[in-house]
mmCIF file of C-alpha atoms in Angstrom:
data_model
loop_
_atom_site.group_PDB
_atom_site.id
_atom_site.type_symbol
_atom_site.label_atom_id
_atom_site.label_comp_id
_atom_site.label_asym_id
_atom_site.label_seq_id
_atom_site.Cartn_x
_atom_site.Cartn_y
_atom_site.Cartn_z
ATOM 1 C CA MET A 3 -30.625 8.802 4.673
ATOM 2 C CA PRO A 4 -32.216 6.245 2.289
ATOM 3 C CA THR A 5 -35.735 5.324 3.210
ATOM 4 C CA SER A 6 -36.831 2.681 0.726
ATOM 5 C CA ARG A 7 -35.627 -0.905 0.792
ATOM 6 C CA GLY A 8 -34.295 -0.589 -2.760
ATOM 7 C CA GLU A 9 -32.168 2.440 -1.881
ATOM 8 C CA ARG A 10 -30.706 0.686 1.149
ATOM 9 C CA CYS A 11 -29.839 -2.421 -0.896
ATOM 10 C CA LEU A 12 -28.222 -0.262 -3.604
ATOM 11 C CA ILE A 13 -26.077 1.603 -1.083
ATOM 12 C CA ARG A 14 -25.063 -1.629 0.639
ATOM 13 C CA GLY A 15 -23.997 -3.021 -2.736
ATOM 14 C CA ILE A 16 -21.965 0.094 -3.525
ATOM 15 C CA ASN A 17 -20.300 -0.112 -0.108
ATOM 16 C CA TRP A 18 -18.853 -3.506 -1.071
ATOM 17 C CA LEU A 19 -17.112 -2.148 -4.201
ATOM 18 C CA PRO A 20 -13.909 -1.017 -2.370
ATOM 19 C CA VAL A 21 -13.724 -4.446 -0.718
ATOM 20 C CA LEU A 22 -14.115 -6.156 -4.088
ATOM 21 C CA PHE A 23 -11.444 -3.921 -5.632
ATOM 22 C CA MET A 24 -8.984 -4.703 -2.832
ATOM 23 C CA HIS A 25 -9.567 -8.450 -3.157
ATOM 24 C CA LEU A 26 -9.104 -8.265 -6.931
ATOM 25 C CA ILE A 27 -5.741 -6.564 -6.394
ATOM 26 C CA ALA A 28 -4.793 -9.219 -3.831
ATOM 27 C CA GLY A 29 -5.841 -11.995 -6.233
ATOM 28 C CA TRP A 30 -3.849 -10.497 -9.092
ATOM 29 C CA SER A 31 -0.788 -10.020 -6.866
ATOM 30 C CA TYR A 32 -0.984 -13.705 -5.895
ATOM 31 C CA TYR A 33 -1.100 -14.772 -9.533
ATOM 32 C CA ALA A 34 1.650 -12.360 -10.596
ATOM 33 C CA TYR A 35 4.006 -13.238 -7.751
ATOM 34 C CA VAL A 36 3.476 -16.993 -7.358
ATOM 35 C CA VAL A 37 2.885 -18.011 -10.975
ATOM 36 C CA LYS A 38 4.622 -15.395 -13.122
ATOM 37 C CA LEU A 39 7.540 -14.495 -10.861
ATOM 38 C CA CYS A 40 8.382 -17.500 -8.697
ATOM 39 C CA LEU A 41 7.368 -20.298 -11.081
ATOM 40 C CA HIS A 42 8.025 -18.777 -14.530
ATOM 41 C CA THR A 43 10.821 -16.246 -13.946
ATOM 42 C CA VAL A 44 13.023 -17.214 -10.986
ATOM 43 C CA GLU A 45 15.306 -20.000 -12.197
ATOM 44 C CA ASN A 46 17.022 -20.844 -8.907
ATOM 45 C CA SER A 47 14.781 -23.388 -7.170
ATOM 46 C CA GLY A 48 16.120 -22.575 -3.674
ATOM 47 C CA GLU A 49 15.422 -18.887 -4.172
ATOM 48 C CA SER A 50 11.974 -19.609 -5.566
ATOM 49 C CA ILE A 51 11.018 -21.886 -2.667
ATOM 50 C CA SER A 52 12.206 -19.392 -0.040
ATOM 51 C CA TYR A 53 10.205 -16.633 -1.738
ATOM 52 C CA LEU A 54 7.100 -18.827 -1.841
ATOM 53 C CA VAL A 55 7.326 -19.839 1.820
ATOM 54 C CA VAL A 56 7.678 -16.277 3.120
ATOM 55 C CA TYR A 57 5.064 -14.982 0.694
ATOM 56 C CA HIS A 58 2.408 -17.526 1.641
ATOM 57 C CA ILE A 59 2.911 -16.938 5.369
ATOM 58 C CA LEU A 60 2.391 -13.204 4.901
ATOM 59 C CA PHE A 61 -0.481 -13.710 2.449
ATOM 60 C CA VAL A 62 -2.366 -15.994 4.853
ATOM 61 C CA MET A 63 -1.868 -13.646 7.811
ATOM 62 C CA LEU A 64 -2.872 -10.621 5.734
ATOM 63 C CA MET A 65 -6.067 -12.158 4.402
ATOM 64 C CA TRP A 66 -6.913 -13.714 7.767
ATOM 65 C CA SER A 67 -6.643 -10.306 9.444
ATOM 66 C CA CYS A 68 -8.574 -8.667 6.622
ATOM 67 C CA TRP A 69 -11.466 -11.138 6.773
ATOM 68 C CA LYS A 70 -11.638 -10.953 10.570
ATOM 69 C CA THR A 71 -11.842 -7.164 10.326
ATOM 70 C CA THR A 72 -14.496 -7.344 7.624
ATOM 71 C CA PHE A 73 -16.760 -10.063 8.975
ATOM 72 C CA THR A 74 -16.541 -9.460 12.723
ATOM 73 C CA GLY A 75 -19.747 -7.587 13.456
ATOM 74 C CA PRO A 76 -19.443 -4.335 15.399
ATOM 75 C CA ALA A 77 -20.219 -4.827 19.086
ATOM 76 C CA ALA A 78 -23.351 -2.947 20.144
ATOM 77 C CA PRO A 79 -24.343 -1.824 23.669
ATOM 78 C CA PRO A 80 -26.020 -4.585 25.702
ATOM 79 C CA LYS A 81 -29.630 -4.458 26.855
ATOM 80 C CA THR A 82 -28.637 -3.010 30.224
ATOM 81 C CA PHE A 83 -28.026 0.334 28.484
ATOM 82 C CA ARG A 84 -31.452 0.346 26.872
ATOM 83 C CA LEU A 85 -34.248 2.245 28.606
ATOM 84 C CA PRO A 86 -36.684 -0.043 30.461
ATOM 85 C CA LYS A 87 -40.092 -0.298 28.834
ATOM 86 C CA GLU A 88 -41.826 1.601 31.625
ATOM 87 C CA GLU A 89 -39.259 4.395 31.345
ATOM 88 C CA THR A 90 -39.419 4.621 27.558
ATOM 89 C CA GLU A 91 -42.976 5.935 27.442
ATOM 90 C CA GLN A 92 -42.246 8.486 30.119
ATOM 91 C CA PHE A 93 -39.076 9.527 28.315
ATOM 92 C CA GLN A 94 -40.883 10.005 24.992
ATOM 93 C CA LYS A 95 -43.656 12.045 26.617
ATOM 94 C CA ALA A 96 -41.051 14.319 28.178
ATOM 95 C CA ALA A 97 -39.414 15.097 24.831
ATOM 96 C CA GLY A 98 -37.515 18.383 24.882
ATOM 97 C CA THR A 99 -37.984 19.004 28.589
ATOM 98 C CA PRO A 100 -35.559 18.896 31.561
ATOM 99 C CA GLU A 101 -37.452 15.829 32.739
ATOM 100 C CA GLN A 102 -35.793 13.826 29.957
ATOM 101 C CA HIS A 103 -32.363 14.689 31.301
ATOM 102 C CA GLU A 104 -33.384 13.701 34.825
ATOM 103 C CA ILE A 105 -34.622 10.318 33.593
ATOM 104 C CA LEU A 106 -31.353 9.627 31.816
ATOM 105 C CA LYS A 107 -29.290 10.882 34.751
ATOM 106 C CA ARG A 108 -31.133 8.616 37.166
ATOM 107 C CA LEU A 109 -30.708 5.551 34.937
ATOM 108 C CA ALA A 110 -27.049 6.339 34.191
ATOM 109 C CA ARG A 111 -26.189 6.198 37.913
ATOM 110 C CA GLU A 112 -26.642 2.446 37.738
ATOM 111 C CA LEU A 113 -24.349 2.130 34.714
ATOM 112 C CA PRO A 114 -20.549 2.467 34.332
ATOM 113 C CA VAL A 115 -20.875 5.720 32.386
ATOM 114 C CA LEU A 116 -18.326 8.447 33.138
ATOM 115 C CA THR A 117 -18.487 10.639 30.027
ATOM 116 C CA GLN A 118 -21.145 13.134 29.033
ATOM 117 C CA THR A 119 -22.090 15.566 26.288
ATOM 118 C CA PRO A 120 -20.380 18.976 26.042
ATOM 119 C CA GLY A 121 -23.588 20.387 27.558
ATOM 120 C CA GLY A 122 -23.241 18.172 30.619
ATOM 121 C CA THR A 123 -26.072 15.768 29.829
ATOM 122 C CA VAL A 124 -26.053 11.974 29.587
ATOM 123 C CA ARG A 125 -25.011 10.688 26.160
ATOM 124 C CA TYR A 126 -28.082 9.103 24.575
ATOM 125 C CA CYS A 127 -28.685 7.727 21.063
ATOM 126 C CA ASP A 128 -32.003 8.799 19.565
ATOM 127 C CA TYR A 129 -31.674 6.149 16.837
ATOM 128 C CA CYS A 130 -30.859 3.076 18.938
ATOM 129 C CA HIS A 131 -32.672 4.358 22.071
ATOM 130 C CA VAL A 132 -29.798 3.471 24.399
ATOM 131 C CA ILE A 133 -27.655 5.326 26.888
ATOM 132 C CA LYS A 134 -24.259 5.355 25.217
ATOM 133 C CA PRO A 135 -21.453 3.594 27.087
ATOM 134 C CA ASP A 136 -18.154 5.456 27.283
ATOM 135 C CA ARG A 137 -16.443 5.669 23.877
ATOM 136 C CA CYS A 138 -19.549 4.339 22.115
ATOM 137 C CA HIS A 139 -20.809 6.231 19.056
ATOM 138 C CA HIS A 140 -23.501 5.716 16.454
ATOM 139 C CA CYS A 141 -22.460 4.672 12.937
ATOM 140 C CA PHE A 142 -24.932 5.776 10.296
ATOM 141 C CA THR A 143 -23.454 3.359 7.746
ATOM 142 C CA CYS A 144 -23.820 0.324 10.010
ATOM 143 C CA GLU A 145 -27.040 1.808 11.454
ATOM 144 C CA THR A 146 -26.107 0.907 15.025
ATOM 145 C CA CYS A 147 -24.173 2.172 18.022
ATOM 146 C CA VAL A 148 -20.679 0.682 18.133
ATOM 147 C CA LEU A 149 -18.686 0.062 21.308
ATOM 148 C CA LYS A 150 -15.378 1.970 21.297
ATOM 149 C CA ARG A 151 -16.021 3.096 17.732
ATOM 150 C CA ASP A 152 -12.905 4.209 15.880
ATOM 151 C CA HIS A 153 -14.186 4.803 12.349
ATOM 152 C CA HIS A 154 -16.063 3.165 9.507
ATOM 153 C CA CYS A 155 -13.506 1.788 7.048
ATOM 154 C CA PRO A 156 -14.726 1.594 3.426
ATOM 155 C CA TRP A 157 -11.920 -0.839 2.494
ATOM 156 C CA VAL A 158 -13.384 -3.511 4.778
ATOM 157 C CA ASN A 159 -16.960 -2.163 4.713
ATOM 158 C CA ASN A 160 -17.199 -2.391 8.463
ATOM 159 C CA CYS A 161 -16.909 -0.290 11.574
ATOM 160 C CA VAL A 162 -13.605 -0.569 13.383
ATOM 161 C CA GLY A 163 -14.351 -0.765 17.082
ATOM 162 C CA PHE A 164 -13.929 -2.832 20.212
ATOM 163 C CA SER A 165 -14.728 -6.157 18.528
ATOM 164 C CA ASN A 166 -12.209 -5.867 15.659
ATOM 165 C CA HIS A 167 -9.736 -3.088 16.520
ATOM 166 C CA LYS A 168 -6.895 -5.570 16.964
ATOM 167 C CA TYR A 169 -7.674 -7.262 13.637
ATOM 168 C CA PHE A 170 -7.610 -3.906 11.843
ATOM 169 C CA VAL A 171 -4.187 -2.949 13.240
ATOM 170 C CA LEU A 172 -2.830 -6.391 12.303
ATOM 171 C CA PHE A 173 -4.313 -6.003 8.823
ATOM 172 C CA LEU A 174 -2.346 -2.782 8.346
ATOM 173 C CA GLY A 175 0.823 -4.298 9.808
ATOM 174 C CA TYR A 176 0.722 -7.425 7.672
ATOM 175 C CA GLY A 177 -0.145 -5.273 4.662
ATOM 176 C CA ILE A 178 3.151 -3.425 5.161
ATOM 177 C CA LEU A 179 5.159 -6.655 5.440
ATOM 178 C CA TYR A 180 3.348 -8.211 2.477
ATOM 179 C CA CYS A 181 4.009 -5.264 0.151
ATOM 180 C CA LEU A 182 7.584 -4.900 1.417
ATOM 181 C CA ALA A 183 8.342 -8.561 0.708
ATOM 182 C CA ILE A 184 6.887 -8.355 -2.810
ATOM 183 C CA SER A 185 8.692 -5.142 -3.738
ATOM 184 C CA ALA A 186 12.033 -6.268 -2.268
ATOM 185 C CA THR A 187 12.073 -9.637 -4.028
ATOM 186 C CA SER A 188 10.591 -8.567 -7.368
ATOM 187 C CA LEU A 189 12.626 -5.367 -7.858
ATOM 188 C CA LYS A 190 15.684 -6.966 -9.483
ATOM 189 C CA TYR A 191 13.537 -8.981 -11.892
ATOM 190 C CA CYS A 192 11.519 -5.888 -12.703
ATOM 191 C CA ILE A 193 14.775 -4.107 -13.595
ATOM 192 C CA LYS A 194 16.023 -7.089 -15.644
ATOM 193 C CA PHE A 195 12.830 -7.134 -17.708
ATOM 194 C CA ALA A 196 12.911 -3.346 -18.150
ATOM 195 C CA THR A 197 16.550 -3.400 -19.347
ATOM 196 C CA GLU A 198 15.875 -6.493 -21.500
ATOM 197 C CA GLU A 199 18.416 -8.513 -19.541
ATOM 198 C CA LEU A 200 15.709 -11.147 -19.412
ATOM 199 C CA PRO A 201 13.889 -12.131 -22.620
ATOM 200 C CA GLY A 202 10.386 -10.771 -22.936
ATOM 201 C CA ASN A 203 7.631 -13.288 -22.288
ATOM 202 C CA ASP A 204 4.087 -13.426 -20.935
ATOM 203 C CA ALA A 205 5.439 -12.860 -17.389
ATOM 204 C CA LYS A 206 7.104 -9.541 -18.250
ATOM 205 C CA PHE A 207 3.992 -7.369 -17.924
ATOM 206 C CA HIS A 208 3.000 -8.792 -14.554
ATOM 207 C CA VAL A 209 6.496 -8.679 -13.031
ATOM 208 C CA ILE A 210 7.221 -5.123 -14.198
ATOM 209 C CA LEU A 211 3.876 -3.946 -12.787
ATOM 210 C CA LEU A 212 4.176 -5.933 -9.545
ATOM 211 C CA CYS A 213 6.923 -3.892 -7.883
ATOM 212 C CA PRO A 214 5.513 -0.350 -8.371
ATOM 213 C CA VAL A 215 2.005 -1.476 -7.350
ATOM 214 C CA ALA A 216 3.446 -3.043 -4.178
ATOM 215 C CA ILE A 217 5.342 0.188 -3.406
ATOM 216 C CA VAL A 218 2.195 2.280 -3.821
ATOM 217 C CA PHE A 219 0.183 0.054 -1.478
ATOM 218 C CA PHE A 220 3.138 -0.130 0.936
ATOM 219 C CA THR A 221 3.078 3.666 1.204
ATOM 220 C CA GLY A 222 -0.655 3.669 1.887
ATOM 221 C CA PHE A 223 -0.488 0.901 4.480
ATOM 222 C CA LEU A 224 2.469 2.565 6.197
ATOM 223 C CA GLY A 225 0.696 5.905 6.509
ATOM 224 C CA PHE A 226 -2.449 4.376 8.020
ATOM 225 C CA PHE A 227 -0.429 2.059 10.272
ATOM 226 C CA ASN A 228 1.674 4.885 11.713
ATOM 227 C CA PHE A 229 -1.436 6.972 12.353
ATOM 228 C CA HIS A 230 -3.330 4.196 14.107
ATOM 229 C CA MET A 231 -0.316 3.093 16.137
ATOM 230 C CA TRP A 232 0.021 6.669 17.364
ATOM 231 C CA LEU A 233 -3.652 6.643 18.346
ATOM 232 C CA LEU A 234 -3.229 3.252 20.038
ATOM 233 C CA ALA A 235 -0.222 4.500 22.031
ATOM 234 C CA LYS A 236 -2.330 7.438 23.240
ATOM 235 C CA ASN A 237 -5.420 5.250 23.744
ATOM 236 C CA ARG A 238 -7.560 7.421 21.497
ATOM 237 C CA SER A 239 -9.906 6.523 18.701
ATOM 238 C CA THR A 240 -10.228 8.435 15.447
ATOM 239 C CA THR A 241 -13.641 9.608 16.639
ATOM 240 C CA GLU A 242 -12.126 10.925 19.890
ATOM 241 C CA LEU A 243 -9.418 12.723 17.936
ATOM 242 C CA TYR A 244 -12.043 15.039 16.488
ATOM 243 C CA GLY A 245 -14.518 14.888 19.389
ATOM 244 C CA VAL A 246 -12.675 15.067 22.700
ATOM 245 C CA PRO A 247 -14.299 12.983 25.484
ATOM 246 C CA VAL A 248 -16.021 15.105 28.109
ATOM 247 C CA PHE A 249 -15.826 14.089 31.774
ATOM 248 C CA ARG A 250 -17.309 15.691 34.869
ATOM 249 C CA ASN A 251 -14.356 18.049 35.168
ATOM 250 C CA GLY A 252 -14.369 18.922 31.473
ATOM 251 C CA PRO A 253 -12.924 17.707 28.149
ATOM 252 C CA ASP A 254 -9.778 15.596 28.356
ATOM 253 C CA ARG A 255 -8.275 14.062 25.221
ATOM 254 C CA ASN A 256 -5.966 11.899 27.381
ATOM 255 C CA GLY A 257 -8.687 10.793 29.777
ATOM 256 C CA PHE A 258 -8.502 7.127 28.767
ATOM 257 C CA SER A 259 -4.719 6.933 28.513
ATOM 258 C CA LEU A 260 -3.132 4.693 31.128
ATOM 259 C CA GLY A 261 0.440 4.613 29.858
ATOM 260 C CA LEU A 262 1.934 3.038 26.754
ATOM 261 C CA ARG A 263 2.122 -0.535 28.032
ATOM 262 C CA GLN A 264 -1.443 -0.603 29.353
ATOM 263 C CA ASN A 265 -2.783 1.189 26.278
ATOM 264 C CA VAL A 266 -1.295 -1.437 23.970
ATOM 265 C CA ALA A 267 -2.477 -4.273 26.221
ATOM 266 C CA GLU A 268 -6.027 -2.922 26.127
ATOM 267 C CA VAL A 269 -6.185 -3.675 22.393
ATOM 268 C CA PHE A 270 -3.807 -6.644 22.034
ATOM 269 C CA GLY A 271 -4.257 -8.323 25.422
ATOM 270 C CA GLY A 272 -1.929 -9.348 28.193
ATOM 271 C CA ARG A 273 -0.363 -12.394 26.480
ATOM 272 C CA LYS A 274 2.244 -11.223 23.966
ATOM 273 C CA MET A 275 2.295 -14.580 22.211
ATOM 274 C CA CYS A 276 -1.271 -13.852 21.042
ATOM 275 C CA TRP A 277 -0.464 -10.418 19.631
ATOM 276 C CA PRO A 278 0.545 -11.496 16.075
ATOM 277 C CA CYS A 279 -2.513 -13.741 15.630
ATOM 278 C CA PRO A 280 -5.900 -12.392 14.467
ATOM 279 C CA VAL A 281 -7.724 -13.913 17.429
ATOM 280 C CA PHE A 282 -9.636 -11.840 19.953
ATOM 281 C CA SER A 283 -7.522 -10.996 23.002
ATOM 282 C CA SER A 284 -8.491 -7.402 23.839
ATOM 283 C CA LEU A 285 -9.047 -6.563 27.498
ATOM 284 C CA GLY A 286 -12.391 -5.608 28.993
ATOM 285 C CA ASN A 287 -15.904 -5.755 27.611
ATOM 286 C CA GLY A 288 -16.019 -2.562 25.558
ATOM 287 C CA GLN A 289 -18.592 -1.021 27.912
ATOM 288 C CA SER A 290 -16.310 0.551 30.536
ATOM 289 C CA PHE A 291 -12.693 1.632 30.442
ATOM 290 C CA GLY A 292 -9.979 2.670 32.814
ATOM 291 C CA ILE A 293 -9.457 6.406 33.130
ATOM 292 C CA ARG A 294 -6.737 8.589 34.583
ATOM 293 C CA LEU A 295 -9.165 11.033 36.183
ATOM 294 C CA VAL A 296 -9.612 11.084 39.951
ATOM 295 C CA ASP A 297 -12.208 13.858 40.262
ATOM 296 C CA LEU A 298 -15.315 11.735 39.757
ATOM 297 C CA ASP A 299 -18.957 12.326 40.477
ATOM 298 C CA PRO A 300 -19.622 10.777 43.917
ATOM 299 C CA GLU A 301 -23.092 9.789 42.712
ATOM 300 C CA GLN A 302 -21.639 7.904 39.756
ATOM 301 C CA GLY A 303 -20.937 4.244 40.371
ATOM 302 C CA ILE A 304 -17.547 2.802 39.458
ATOM 303 C CA THR A 305 -17.171 -0.825 38.493
ATOM 304 C CA ASN A 306 -14.487 -3.039 39.977
ATOM 305 C CA GLY A 307 -12.736 -3.110 36.630
ATOM 306 C CA GLN A 308 -12.616 0.662 36.442
ATOM 307 C CA GLN A 309 -11.315 0.879 39.992
ATOM 308 C CA GLN A 310 -8.460 -1.458 39.067
ATOM 309 C CA TRP A 311 -7.655 0.712 36.063
ATOM 310 C CA LEU A 312 -7.669 3.812 38.267
ATOM 311 C CA GLU A 313 -5.306 2.288 40.789
ATOM 312 C CA GLY A 314 -2.845 0.947 38.232
ATOM 313 C CA GLY A 315 -2.974 3.604 35.525
ATOM 314 C CA GLU A 316 -0.312 6.144 34.717
ATOM 315 C CA GLU A 317 -0.284 9.250 32.564
ATOM 316 C CA VAL A 318 1.539 9.569 29.274
#
């Protein structure tokens, strides 16, 4: 890991390059579609206006979702999961001894923590000095623990987690619709320019390139969208796909799955009218989640929210 301030600044600058590249492509696509295709190539005014209306709706929703994903900071564990000051010194003195585990176990009983390490100990972050809530993991790029961490996405230079999971899924979905609309409406003009049915002009290069570029990005968006929708339906994160959550009775990759409808509602919320909009509507607080397990540690407290999940959940 970089230690000097200069190295950290350099890496942070490099991390923004994929974001810059994506926005340059989006800016060029706007110019090529709106100016070169709709205004300079399409002669039918009704057709041009209908293209522009649909395009701008999708463009606004795409960029809105993208910016919300990028600039919504990852949610970190609250102070209640941090070791009290009087416990911190004792914990540090007991480094590498069973006493450390006992300290964490005692503190975790007062928290809604139901998962543990494969070795059966309380999940603790040595970098952030917090007891990790369920589904929380440390991101070395963001240099913080992230609630319900899914993955760190280089294309938005941000961690996808509890605070922006919905925005990320919408970003992928609107990316599919955006690319599909561009490729479907520009294809015939791309063919006309290629076969010289239309006279060559300064719009030819942009229009011919527009359709294949849209198809390439459509394929990429579709692949990521299908993958993340599958994870959402199973109520798993990308992190949990490779590191199965461990409960008191052992690992269970479906431990947080409460059925398709509840799994989707956990990310998008209970009001369907809010689903298409990049506004926060996810359920819960990102610190505790419903589980389908019933064999729980009697010493482990369960919050009211978790109890409601347990009573209403169903397996998939």
